Coordinates of C-alpha atoms in Angstrom, one line a residue:
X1 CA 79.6 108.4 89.3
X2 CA 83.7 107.2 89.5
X3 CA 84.3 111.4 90.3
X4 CA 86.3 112.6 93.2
X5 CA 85.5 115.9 93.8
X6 CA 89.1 117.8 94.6
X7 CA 88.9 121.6 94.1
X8 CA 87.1 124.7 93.0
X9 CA 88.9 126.6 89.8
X10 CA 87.6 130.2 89.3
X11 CA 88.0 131.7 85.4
X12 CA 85.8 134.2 83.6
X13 CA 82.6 132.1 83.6
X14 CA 83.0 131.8 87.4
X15 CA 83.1 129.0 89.6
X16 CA 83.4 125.5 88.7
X17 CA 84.1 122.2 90.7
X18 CA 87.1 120.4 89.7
X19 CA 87.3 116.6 90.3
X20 CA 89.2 113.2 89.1
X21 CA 86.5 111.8 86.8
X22 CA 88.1 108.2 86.8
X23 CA 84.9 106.7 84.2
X24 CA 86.4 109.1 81.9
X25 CA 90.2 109.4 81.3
X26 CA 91.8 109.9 85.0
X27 CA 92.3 106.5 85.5
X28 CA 95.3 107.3 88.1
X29 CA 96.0 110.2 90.2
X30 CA 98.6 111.6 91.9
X31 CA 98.7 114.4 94.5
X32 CA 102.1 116.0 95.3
X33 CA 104.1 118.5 96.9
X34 CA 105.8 119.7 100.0
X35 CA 104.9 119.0 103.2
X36 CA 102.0 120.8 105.0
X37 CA 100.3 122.2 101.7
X38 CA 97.2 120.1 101.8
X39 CA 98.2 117.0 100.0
X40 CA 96.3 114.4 102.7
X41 CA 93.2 116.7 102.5
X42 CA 92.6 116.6 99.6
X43 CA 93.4 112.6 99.6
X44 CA 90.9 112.2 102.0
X45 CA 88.3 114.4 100.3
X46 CA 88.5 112.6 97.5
X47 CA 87.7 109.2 98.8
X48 CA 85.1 110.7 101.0
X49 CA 83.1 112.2 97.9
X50 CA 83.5 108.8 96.2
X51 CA 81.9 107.0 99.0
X52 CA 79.2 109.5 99.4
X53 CA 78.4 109.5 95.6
X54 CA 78.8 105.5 94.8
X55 CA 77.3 102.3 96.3
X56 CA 80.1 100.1 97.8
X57 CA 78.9 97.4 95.5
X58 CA 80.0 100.3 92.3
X59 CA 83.3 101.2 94.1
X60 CA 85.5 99.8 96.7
X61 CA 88.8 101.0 98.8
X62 CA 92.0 99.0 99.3
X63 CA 93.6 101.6 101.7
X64 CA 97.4 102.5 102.6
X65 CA 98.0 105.0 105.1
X66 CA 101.9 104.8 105.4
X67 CA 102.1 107.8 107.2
X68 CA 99.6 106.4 109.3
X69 CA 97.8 109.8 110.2
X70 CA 94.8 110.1 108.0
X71 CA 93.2 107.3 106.2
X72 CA 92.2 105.1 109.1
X73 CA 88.9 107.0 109.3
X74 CA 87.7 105.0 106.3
X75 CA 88.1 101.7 107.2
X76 CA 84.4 101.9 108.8
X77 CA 83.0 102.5 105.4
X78 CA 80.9 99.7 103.7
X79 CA 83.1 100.7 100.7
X80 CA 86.6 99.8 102.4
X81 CA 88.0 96.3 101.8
X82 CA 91.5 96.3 103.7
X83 CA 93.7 98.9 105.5
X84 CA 96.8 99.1 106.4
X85 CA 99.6 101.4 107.9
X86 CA 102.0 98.9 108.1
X87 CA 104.5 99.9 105.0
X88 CA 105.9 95.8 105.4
X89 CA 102.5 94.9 104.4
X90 CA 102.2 97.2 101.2
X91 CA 103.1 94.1 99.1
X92 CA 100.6 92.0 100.1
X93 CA 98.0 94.5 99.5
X94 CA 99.5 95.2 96.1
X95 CA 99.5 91.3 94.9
X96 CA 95.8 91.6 95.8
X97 CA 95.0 94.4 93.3
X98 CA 97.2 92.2 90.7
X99 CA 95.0 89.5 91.6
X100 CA 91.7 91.1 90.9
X101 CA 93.5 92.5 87.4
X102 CA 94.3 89.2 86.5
X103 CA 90.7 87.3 87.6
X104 CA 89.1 90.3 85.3
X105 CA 91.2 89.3 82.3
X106 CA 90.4 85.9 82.8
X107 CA 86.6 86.2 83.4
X108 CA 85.9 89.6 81.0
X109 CA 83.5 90.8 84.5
X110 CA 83.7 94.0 86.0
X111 CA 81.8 94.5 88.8
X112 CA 82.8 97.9 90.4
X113 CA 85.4 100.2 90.1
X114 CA 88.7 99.0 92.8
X115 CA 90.7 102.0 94.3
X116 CA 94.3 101.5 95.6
X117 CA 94.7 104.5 97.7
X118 CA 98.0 105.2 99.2
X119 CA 99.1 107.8 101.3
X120 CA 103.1 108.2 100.7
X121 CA 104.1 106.2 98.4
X122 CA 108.4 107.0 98.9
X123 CA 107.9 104.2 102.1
X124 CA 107.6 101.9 99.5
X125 CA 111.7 101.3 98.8
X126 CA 111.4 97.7 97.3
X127 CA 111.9 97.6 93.6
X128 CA 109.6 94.7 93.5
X129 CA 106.7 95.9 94.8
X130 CA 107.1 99.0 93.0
X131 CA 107.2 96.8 89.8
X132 CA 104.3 95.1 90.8
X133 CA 102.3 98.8 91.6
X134 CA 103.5 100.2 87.8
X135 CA 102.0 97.2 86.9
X136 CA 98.3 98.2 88.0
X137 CA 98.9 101.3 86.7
X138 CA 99.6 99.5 83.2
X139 CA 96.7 97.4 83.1
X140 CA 94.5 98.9 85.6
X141 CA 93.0 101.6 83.3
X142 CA 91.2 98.5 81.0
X143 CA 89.8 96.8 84.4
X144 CA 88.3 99.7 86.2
X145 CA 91.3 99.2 88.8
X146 CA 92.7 102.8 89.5
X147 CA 95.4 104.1 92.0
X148 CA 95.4 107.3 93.9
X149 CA 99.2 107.6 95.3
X150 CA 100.1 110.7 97.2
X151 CA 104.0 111.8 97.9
X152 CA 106.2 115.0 98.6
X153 CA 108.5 114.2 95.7
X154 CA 107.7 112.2 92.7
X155 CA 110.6 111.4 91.2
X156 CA 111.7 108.3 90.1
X157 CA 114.3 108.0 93.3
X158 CA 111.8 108.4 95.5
X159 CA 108.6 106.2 94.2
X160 CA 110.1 104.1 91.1
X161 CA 110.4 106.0 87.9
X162 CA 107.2 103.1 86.0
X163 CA 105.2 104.2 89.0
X164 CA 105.8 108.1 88.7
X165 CA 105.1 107.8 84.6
X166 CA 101.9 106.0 85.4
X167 CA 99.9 108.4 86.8
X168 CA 97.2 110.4 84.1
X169 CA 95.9 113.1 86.0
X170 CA 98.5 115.3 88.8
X171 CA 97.2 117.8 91.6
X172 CA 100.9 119.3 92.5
X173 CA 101.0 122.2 95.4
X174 CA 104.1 123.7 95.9
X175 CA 107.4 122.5 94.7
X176 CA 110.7 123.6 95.5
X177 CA 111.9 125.3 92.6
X178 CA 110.9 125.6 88.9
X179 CA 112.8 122.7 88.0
X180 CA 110.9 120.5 90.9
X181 CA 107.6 122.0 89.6
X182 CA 108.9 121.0 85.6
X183 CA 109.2 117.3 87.2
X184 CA 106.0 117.1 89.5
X185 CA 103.6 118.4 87.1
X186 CA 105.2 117.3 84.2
X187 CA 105.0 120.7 81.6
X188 CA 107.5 123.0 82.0
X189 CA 107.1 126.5 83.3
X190 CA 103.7 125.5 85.3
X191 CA 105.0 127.7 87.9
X192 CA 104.5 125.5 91.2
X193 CA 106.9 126.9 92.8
X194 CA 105.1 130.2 93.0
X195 CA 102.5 128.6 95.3
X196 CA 102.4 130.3 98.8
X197 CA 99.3 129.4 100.0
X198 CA 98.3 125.7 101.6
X199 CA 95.3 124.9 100.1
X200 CA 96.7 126.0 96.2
X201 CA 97.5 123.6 93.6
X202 CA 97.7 123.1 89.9
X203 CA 95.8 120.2 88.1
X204 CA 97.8 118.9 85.1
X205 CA 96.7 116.5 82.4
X206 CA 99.0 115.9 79.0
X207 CA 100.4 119.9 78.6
X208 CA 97.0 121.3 80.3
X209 CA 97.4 123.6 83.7
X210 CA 94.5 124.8 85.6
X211 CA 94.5 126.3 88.5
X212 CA 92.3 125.7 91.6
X213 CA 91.6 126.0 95.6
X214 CA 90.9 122.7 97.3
X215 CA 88.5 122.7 100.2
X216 CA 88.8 123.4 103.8
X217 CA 88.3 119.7 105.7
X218 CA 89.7 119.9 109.3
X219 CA 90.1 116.6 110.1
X220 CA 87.8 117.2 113.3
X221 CA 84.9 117.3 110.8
X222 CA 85.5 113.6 109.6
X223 CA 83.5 111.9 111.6
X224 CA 80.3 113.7 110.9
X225 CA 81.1 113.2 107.0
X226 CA 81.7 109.2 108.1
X227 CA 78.4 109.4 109.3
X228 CA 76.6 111.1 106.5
X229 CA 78.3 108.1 104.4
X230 CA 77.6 105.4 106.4
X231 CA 73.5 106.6 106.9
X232 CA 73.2 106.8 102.7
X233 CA 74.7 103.3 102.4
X234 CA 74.7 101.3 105.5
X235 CA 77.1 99.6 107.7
X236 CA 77.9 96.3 106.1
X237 CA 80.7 95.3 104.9
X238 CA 80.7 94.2 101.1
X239 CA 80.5 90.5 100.2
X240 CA 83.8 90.6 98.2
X241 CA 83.2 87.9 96.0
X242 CA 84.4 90.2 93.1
X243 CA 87.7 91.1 94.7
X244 CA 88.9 87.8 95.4
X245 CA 90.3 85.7 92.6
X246 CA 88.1 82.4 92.1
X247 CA 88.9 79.8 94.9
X248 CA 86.7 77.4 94.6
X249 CA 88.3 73.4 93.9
X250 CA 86.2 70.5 93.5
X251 CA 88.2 68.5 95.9
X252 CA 88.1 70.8 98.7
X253 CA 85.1 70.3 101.6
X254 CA 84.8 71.4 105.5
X255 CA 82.9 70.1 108.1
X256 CA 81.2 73.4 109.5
X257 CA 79.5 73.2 113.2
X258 CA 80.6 70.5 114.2
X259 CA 78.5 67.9 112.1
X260 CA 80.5 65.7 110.3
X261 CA 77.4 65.4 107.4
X262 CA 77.6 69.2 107.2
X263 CA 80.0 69.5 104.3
X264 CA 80.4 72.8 102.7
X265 CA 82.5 75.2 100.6
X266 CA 84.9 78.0 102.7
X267 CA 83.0 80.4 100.4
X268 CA 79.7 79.1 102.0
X269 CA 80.7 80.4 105.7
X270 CA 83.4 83.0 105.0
X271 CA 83.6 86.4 105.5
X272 CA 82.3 86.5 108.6
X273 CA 81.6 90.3 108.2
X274 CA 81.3 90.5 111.8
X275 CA 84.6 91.2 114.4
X276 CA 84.2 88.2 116.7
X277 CA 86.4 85.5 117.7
X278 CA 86.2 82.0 115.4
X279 CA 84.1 79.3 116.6
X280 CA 85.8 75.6 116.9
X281 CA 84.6 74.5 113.4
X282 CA 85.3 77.9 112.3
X283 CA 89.0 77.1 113.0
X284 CA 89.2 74.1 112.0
X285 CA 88.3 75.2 108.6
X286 CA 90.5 77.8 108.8
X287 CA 93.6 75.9 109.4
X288 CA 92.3 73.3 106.6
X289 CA 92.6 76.7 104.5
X290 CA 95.7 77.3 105.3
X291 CA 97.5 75.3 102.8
X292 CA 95.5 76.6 99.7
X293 CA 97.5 77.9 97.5
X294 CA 95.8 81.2 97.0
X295 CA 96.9 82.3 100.8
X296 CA 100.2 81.5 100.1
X297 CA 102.7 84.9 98.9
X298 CA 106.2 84.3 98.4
X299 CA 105.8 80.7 99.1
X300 CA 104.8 81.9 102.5
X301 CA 101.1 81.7 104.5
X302 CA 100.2 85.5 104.4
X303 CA 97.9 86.0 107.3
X304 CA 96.9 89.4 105.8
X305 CA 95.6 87.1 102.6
X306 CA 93.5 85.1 105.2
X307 CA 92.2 87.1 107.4
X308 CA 90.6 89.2 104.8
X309 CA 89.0 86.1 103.4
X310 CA 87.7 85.3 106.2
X311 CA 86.4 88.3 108.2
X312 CA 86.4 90.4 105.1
X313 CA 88.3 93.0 106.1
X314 CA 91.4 93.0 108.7
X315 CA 92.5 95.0 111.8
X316 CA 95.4 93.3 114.4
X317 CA 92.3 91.9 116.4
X318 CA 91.2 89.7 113.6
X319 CA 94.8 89.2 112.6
X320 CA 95.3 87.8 115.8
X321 CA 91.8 85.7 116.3
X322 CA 92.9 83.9 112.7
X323 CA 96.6 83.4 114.3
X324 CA 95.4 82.1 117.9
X325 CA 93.2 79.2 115.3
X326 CA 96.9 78.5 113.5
X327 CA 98.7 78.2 116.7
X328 CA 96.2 75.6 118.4
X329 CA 97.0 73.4 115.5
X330 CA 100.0 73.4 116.4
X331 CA 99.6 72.9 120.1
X332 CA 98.0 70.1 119.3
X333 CA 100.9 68.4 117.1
X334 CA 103.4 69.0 119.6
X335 CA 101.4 67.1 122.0
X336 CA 100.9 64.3 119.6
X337 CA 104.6 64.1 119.2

């Protein structure tokens, strides 16, 4: 359970698997090194052992591909709340994972273990949102939140110097020179620059190196491994009730379907957890929704916020069916005026 299985070390007892056991002391990963050494493999095969080994209702995927090359095979999974490749859209998916942190320190509850996996973390350049990631990292450990970043270079230039502290377990393949490997791995003389070989890495935690081989996964191969996931767990998408913050206000009723004696909560209907357009009542509700504040980032509607409410996950087809509701709402006020 909570293990991502990441390599094979061999010593004089043999063979042993090597993972990120995040139940017991990895609570945040990193995986670093130059380019072409195996870093996104070994990203992905992480996330695809989680999946395979946990129920999506034990552990659950916000995922940012900002490379946009290898991540968008999991949003299929029943595990995978959000995706995104979008690196404008980073902060909004990072002010999520704040918000579970702070619903969990208000309520004491739990329910699964939330992974923020991102995939080049140097395209985030804002200070602020690289605030607000250290932040999860800070906090994260005591609420089962955890964060599994990967990046060429960690320093502190590239990725924020809180966010490249915060990480408790590192899988580094080869860096540049010694001093490169001194920073990436953190303990000096851990030799990364040595590595030749894609596929080669060192696992650090505190002062301890061990050396391992992470595993051949051609990226041709994913969709069978999708598949073997998706058989052991299902298809549906989870009912994230857990991931969203507590929306509910006394004051606020819809009318669903039409019937104006129909009155119900947005939590009654939404998420649709099905990739159709809304009904009429659907968007009416929606646009009701609108102006809560808990849609609302920087003061702003965030259509990302909504849509994932809503459909409980996103791609630019919902994104757009949630936008076309908005925009008829306005239609209809210019024609009033």
């Amino acid at each position: 359970a909570f293990q991502a299985l990441v390599g094979v070390a061999y010593g004089f007892e043999g063979q042993s698997n090597v993972t990120f056991n995040f139940a017991q002391g990895d609570h945040h990963a990193l995986i670093a090194g130059m380019s072409g050494f195996g870093k996104s493999t070994v990203m992905r095969f992480a996330i695809a052992t989680l999946a395979l080994n946990n129920a999506p209702d034990k552990a659950r995927f916000v995922l940012a591909d900002l490379k946009g090359q290898d991540l968008d095979i999991f949003q299929s999974l029943p595990h995978t709340i959000t995706y995104t490749d979008d690196p404008e859209q980073i902060g909004e998916l990072i002010e999520l994972v704040n918000g579970v942190i702070d619903e969990r320190k208000r309520t004491k509850v739990f329910p699964f273990h939330l992974f923020l996996c991102i995939d080049e973390l140097a395209e985030i350049d804002n200070e602020g949102v690289q605030d607000r990631l250290a932040r999860i990292q800070k906090l994260g450990r005591a609420f089962h939140v955890h964060v599994i970043g990967g990046t060429q270079s960690p320093t502190g230039a590239e990725i924020g110097s809180e966010v490249a502290k915060g990480f408790t377990v590192r899988m580094v393949s080869r860096a540049i020179n010694a001093q490169a490997s001194a920073f990436f791995t953190t303990v000096p003389g851990a030799g990364a620059e040595k590595i030749q070989n894609s596929g080669d890495f060192l696992i650090t935690r505190g002062g301890d190196v061990e050396r391992l081989k992470s595993f051949d996964f051609p990226i041709e191969e994913n969709d069978e491994l999708i598949q073997k996931i998706t058989a052991k767990w299902g298809k549906a998408k989870p009912q994230a009730d857990q991931w969203r913050p507590d929306r509910k206000r006394e004051d606020e009723q819809y009318v669903f379907e039409g019937d104006a004696a129909d009155l119900v909560e947005p939590e009654q209907v939404f998420p649709i957890g099905a990739a159709r357009p809304l009904t009429d009542s659907e968007k009416a509700m929606v646009r009701a929704m609108a102006d809560m504040d808990q849609f609302q980032y920087r003061g702003e509607l965030s259509i990302s916020r909504l849509t994932t409410y809503i459909y409980g996950s996103r791609d630019p087809k919902r994104d757009n069916w949630v936008k076309e509701a908005l925009q008829e709402e306005q239609h209809a006020e210019a024609d009033r005026v």
